[in-house]
mmCIF file of C-alpha atoms in Angstrom:
data_model
loop_
_atom_site.group_PDB
_atom_site.id
_atom_site.type_symbol
_atom_site.label_atom_id
_atom_site.label_comp_id
_atom_site.label_asym_id
_atom_site.label_seq_id
_atom_site.Cartn_x
_atom_site.Cartn_y
_atom_site.Cartn_z
ATOM 1 C CA MET A 658 0.000 0.000 0.000
ATOM 2 C CA LYS A 659 2.794 2.400 0.866
ATOM 3 C CA TYR A 660 4.421 1.647 -2.481
ATOM 4 C CA ARG A 661 1.307 2.820 -4.343
ATOM 5 C CA ILE A 662 1.190 6.061 -2.385
ATOM 6 C CA ARG A 663 4.818 6.761 -3.215
ATOM 7 C CA ILE A 664 4.216 6.079 -6.897
ATOM 8 C CA GLY A 665 1.087 8.246 -6.841
ATOM 9 C CA GLY A 666 3.074 11.007 -5.179
ATOM 10 C CA LEU A 667 5.840 10.614 -7.725
ATOM 11 C CA ILE A 668 3.357 10.790 -10.594
ATOM 12 C CA SER A 669 1.648 13.870 -9.170
ATOM 13 C CA GLN A 670 5.056 15.502 -8.630
ATOM 14 C CA SER A 671 5.974 14.749 -12.244
ATOM 15 C CA ILE A 672 2.718 16.274 -13.480
ATOM 16 C CA LEU A 673 3.262 19.336 -11.312
ATOM 17 C CA LEU A 674 6.830 19.715 -12.582
ATOM 18 C CA ALA A 675 5.670 19.419 -16.216
ATOM 19 C CA LEU A 676 2.973 22.035 -15.594
ATOM 20 C CA CYS A 677 5.479 24.432 -13.989
ATOM 21 C CA VAL A 678 7.935 24.029 -16.872
ATOM 22 C CA SER A 679 5.136 24.640 -19.354
ATOM 23 C CA LEU A 680 3.957 27.788 -17.572
ATOM 24 C CA TYR A 681 7.539 29.059 -17.190
ATOM 25 C CA SER A 682 8.310 28.617 -20.882
ATOM 26 C CA THR A 683 5.044 30.369 -21.794
ATOM 27 C CA ALA A 684 5.899 33.286 -19.484
ATOM 28 C CA VAL A 685 9.415 33.597 -20.902
ATOM 29 C CA LYS A 686 8.093 33.549 -24.459
ATOM 30 C CA GLY A 687 5.651 36.296 -23.479
ATOM 31 C CA GLN A 688 8.558 38.501 -22.400
ATOM 32 C CA ASN A 689 10.205 38.844 -25.812
ATOM 33 C CA ILE A 690 10.979 42.366 -26.944
ATOM 34 C CA THR A 691 9.203 43.112 -30.197
ATOM 35 C CA HIS A 692 9.818 46.869 -30.364
ATOM 36 C CA PRO A 693 12.602 49.155 -29.037
ATOM 37 C CA LEU A 694 10.089 51.095 -26.934
ATOM 38 C CA ASP A 695 8.694 48.003 -25.199
ATOM 39 C CA PRO A 696 8.848 48.310 -21.411
ATOM 40 C CA LEU A 697 11.495 46.424 -19.488
ATOM 41 C CA THR A 698 10.917 42.705 -19.159
ATOM 42 C CA TRP A 699 11.239 40.916 -15.853
ATOM 43 C CA GLN A 700 14.528 39.439 -17.111
ATOM 44 C CA GLU A 701 15.857 42.952 -17.760
ATOM 45 C CA TYR A 702 14.899 44.055 -14.244
ATOM 46 C CA TRP A 703 17.028 41.167 -12.937
ATOM 47 C CA VAL A 704 19.935 42.258 -15.152
ATOM 48 C CA VAL A 705 19.730 45.745 -13.609
ATOM 49 C CA LEU A 706 19.814 44.315 -10.094
ATOM 50 C CA ASP A 707 22.614 41.873 -10.950
ATOM 51 C CA VAL A 708 24.788 44.617 -12.466
ATOM 52 C CA LEU A 709 24.296 46.874 -9.447
ATOM 53 C CA HIS A 710 25.027 43.985 -7.111
ATOM 54 C CA GLN A 711 28.220 43.015 -9.000
ATOM 55 C CA THR A 712 29.516 46.599 -8.854
ATOM 56 C CA ASP A 713 29.008 46.714 -5.056
ATOM 57 C CA ASN A 714 26.488 49.554 -5.224
ATOM 58 C CA LEU A 715 23.868 47.800 -3.107
ATOM 59 C CA ASP A 716 23.697 47.422 0.644
ATOM 60 C CA GLU A 717 21.042 46.474 3.194
ATOM 61 C CA TYR A 718 19.689 50.055 3.142
ATOM 62 C CA THR A 719 19.258 50.251 -0.648
ATOM 63 C CA ARG A 720 15.778 51.054 -1.930
ATOM 64 C CA PHE A 721 14.560 51.773 -5.456
ATOM 65 C CA SER A 722 11.887 54.295 -6.383
ATOM 66 C CA HIS A 723 12.257 53.894 -10.160
ATOM 67 C CA ILE A 724 13.720 51.415 -12.622
ATOM 68 C CA ASN A 725 12.782 52.380 -16.173
ATOM 69 C CA LEU A 726 13.838 52.122 -19.788
ATOM 70 C CA ILE A 727 16.090 54.856 -21.164
ATOM 71 C CA LEU A 728 14.436 55.658 -24.458
ATOM 72 C CA PRO A 729 16.639 55.073 -27.495
ATOM 73 C CA ASN A 730 17.452 57.798 -29.980
ATOM 74 C CA LYS A 731 14.378 58.606 -32.121
ATOM 75 C CA ASN A 732 16.317 58.200 -35.357
ATOM 76 C CA GLU A 733 17.360 54.693 -34.306
ATOM 77 C CA VAL A 734 13.743 53.824 -33.542
ATOM 78 C CA TRP A 735 12.510 55.207 -36.876
ATOM 79 C CA ASP A 736 15.248 53.349 -38.759
ATOM 80 C CA TRP A 737 14.649 50.101 -36.883
ATOM 81 C CA ASP A 738 13.229 47.424 -39.188
ATOM 82 C CA GLY A 739 13.010 44.603 -36.654
ATOM 83 C CA SER A 740 15.986 42.684 -38.008
ATOM 84 C CA ASP A 741 18.627 43.953 -35.583
ATOM 85 C CA ASP A 742 18.607 44.555 -31.845
ATOM 86 C CA LEU A 743 19.034 48.032 -30.445
ATOM 87 C CA GLN A 744 21.004 48.568 -27.260
ATOM 88 C CA ARG A 745 18.618 48.381 -24.301
ATOM 89 C CA ARG A 746 19.461 50.720 -21.425
ATOM 90 C CA SER A 747 17.759 51.543 -18.166
ATOM 91 C CA PHE A 748 18.049 53.947 -15.289
ATOM 92 C CA ALA A 749 17.373 53.379 -11.628
ATOM 93 C CA VAL A 750 16.804 55.916 -8.881
ATOM 94 C CA VAL A 751 18.538 54.380 -5.883
ATOM 95 C CA HIS A 752 18.032 55.481 -2.272
ATOM 96 C CA GLN A 753 20.648 54.680 0.345
ATOM 97 C CA GLY A 754 19.903 56.329 3.651
ATOM 98 C CA GLU A 755 20.051 60.096 3.150
ATOM 99 C CA LYS A 756 21.626 59.858 -0.305
ATOM 100 C CA THR A 757 19.999 59.328 -3.683
ATOM 101 C CA TYR A 758 21.758 58.111 -6.829
ATOM 102 C CA ARG A 759 20.941 57.704 -10.498
ATOM 103 C CA ALA A 760 22.346 54.546 -12.029
ATOM 104 C CA GLU A 761 22.445 54.012 -15.790
ATOM 105 C CA ILE A 762 22.808 50.417 -16.911
ATOM 106 C CA ASN A 763 23.434 49.048 -20.390
ATOM 107 C CA ILE A 764 21.228 45.972 -20.249
ATOM 108 C CA THR A 765 22.482 44.534 -23.537
ATOM 109 C CA GLN A 766 26.130 44.593 -22.430
ATOM 110 C CA GLN A 767 25.269 44.157 -18.730
ATOM 111 C CA VAL A 768 27.473 47.012 -17.528
ATOM 112 C CA LEU A 769 27.010 50.013 -15.271
ATOM 113 C CA GLU A 770 27.586 53.104 -17.401
ATOM 114 C CA ASN A 771 26.981 55.795 -14.813
ATOM 115 C CA TRP A 772 26.524 56.140 -11.034
ATOM 116 C CA THR A 773 25.820 59.714 -9.993
ATOM 117 C CA GLU A 774 24.742 61.131 -6.648
ATOM 118 C CA LEU A 775 21.718 63.380 -7.035
ATOM 119 C CA THR A 776 21.988 66.516 -4.917
ATOM 120 C CA ASP A 777 19.611 69.383 -4.209
ATOM 121 C CA ILE A 778 16.572 67.262 -4.987
ATOM 122 C CA GLN A 779 13.574 65.904 -3.134
ATOM 123 C CA PRO A 780 13.371 62.248 -4.162
ATOM 124 C CA THR A 781 10.111 60.355 -4.413
ATOM 125 C CA PHE A 782 8.738 59.192 -1.079
ATOM 126 C CA LEU A 783 8.921 55.458 -0.588
ATOM 127 C CA GLY A 784 6.037 53.610 1.029
ATOM 128 C CA GLU A 785 8.053 52.792 4.146
ATOM 129 C CA GLU A 786 9.061 56.458 4.527
ATOM 130 C CA PHE A 787 5.463 57.569 4.252
ATOM 131 C CA GLY A 788 4.442 55.060 6.908
ATOM 132 C CA SER A 789 7.144 56.229 9.321
ATOM 133 C CA MET A 790 6.204 59.859 8.665
ATOM 134 C CA LEU A 791 2.576 59.161 9.648
ATOM 135 C CA GLY A 792 3.784 57.736 12.922
ATOM 136 C CA LYS A 793 5.583 60.986 13.748
ATOM 137 C CA VAL A 794 2.686 63.304 12.888
#
């Protein structure tokens, strides 16, 4: 009897694994870039985080208010015929304690192109900051 339960469990695990692989491959296929102005895919968000992690620009206090696509040159977009890939780039607004930085990442080459401290600005409030501010009011 125990043998049947183990086989049944093994079969149900195999079915579950096949279903997960199927859903994963469908999700990945759905993330293909078909136009240079397409928003960042979830894979590209991971590239941004990996690049920032590899360049030691993240710590336990790091928070992000924005990670967005840097729009390509309009002439490149107009000339794009779908046969070649344009360089995909993104920027991230990074908060670390009292300081705020702008990071520019070349997603295609997976390199950090620029890391600049933003001064004399009021960065976007993060949800956790808003919550702590309510507690003080």
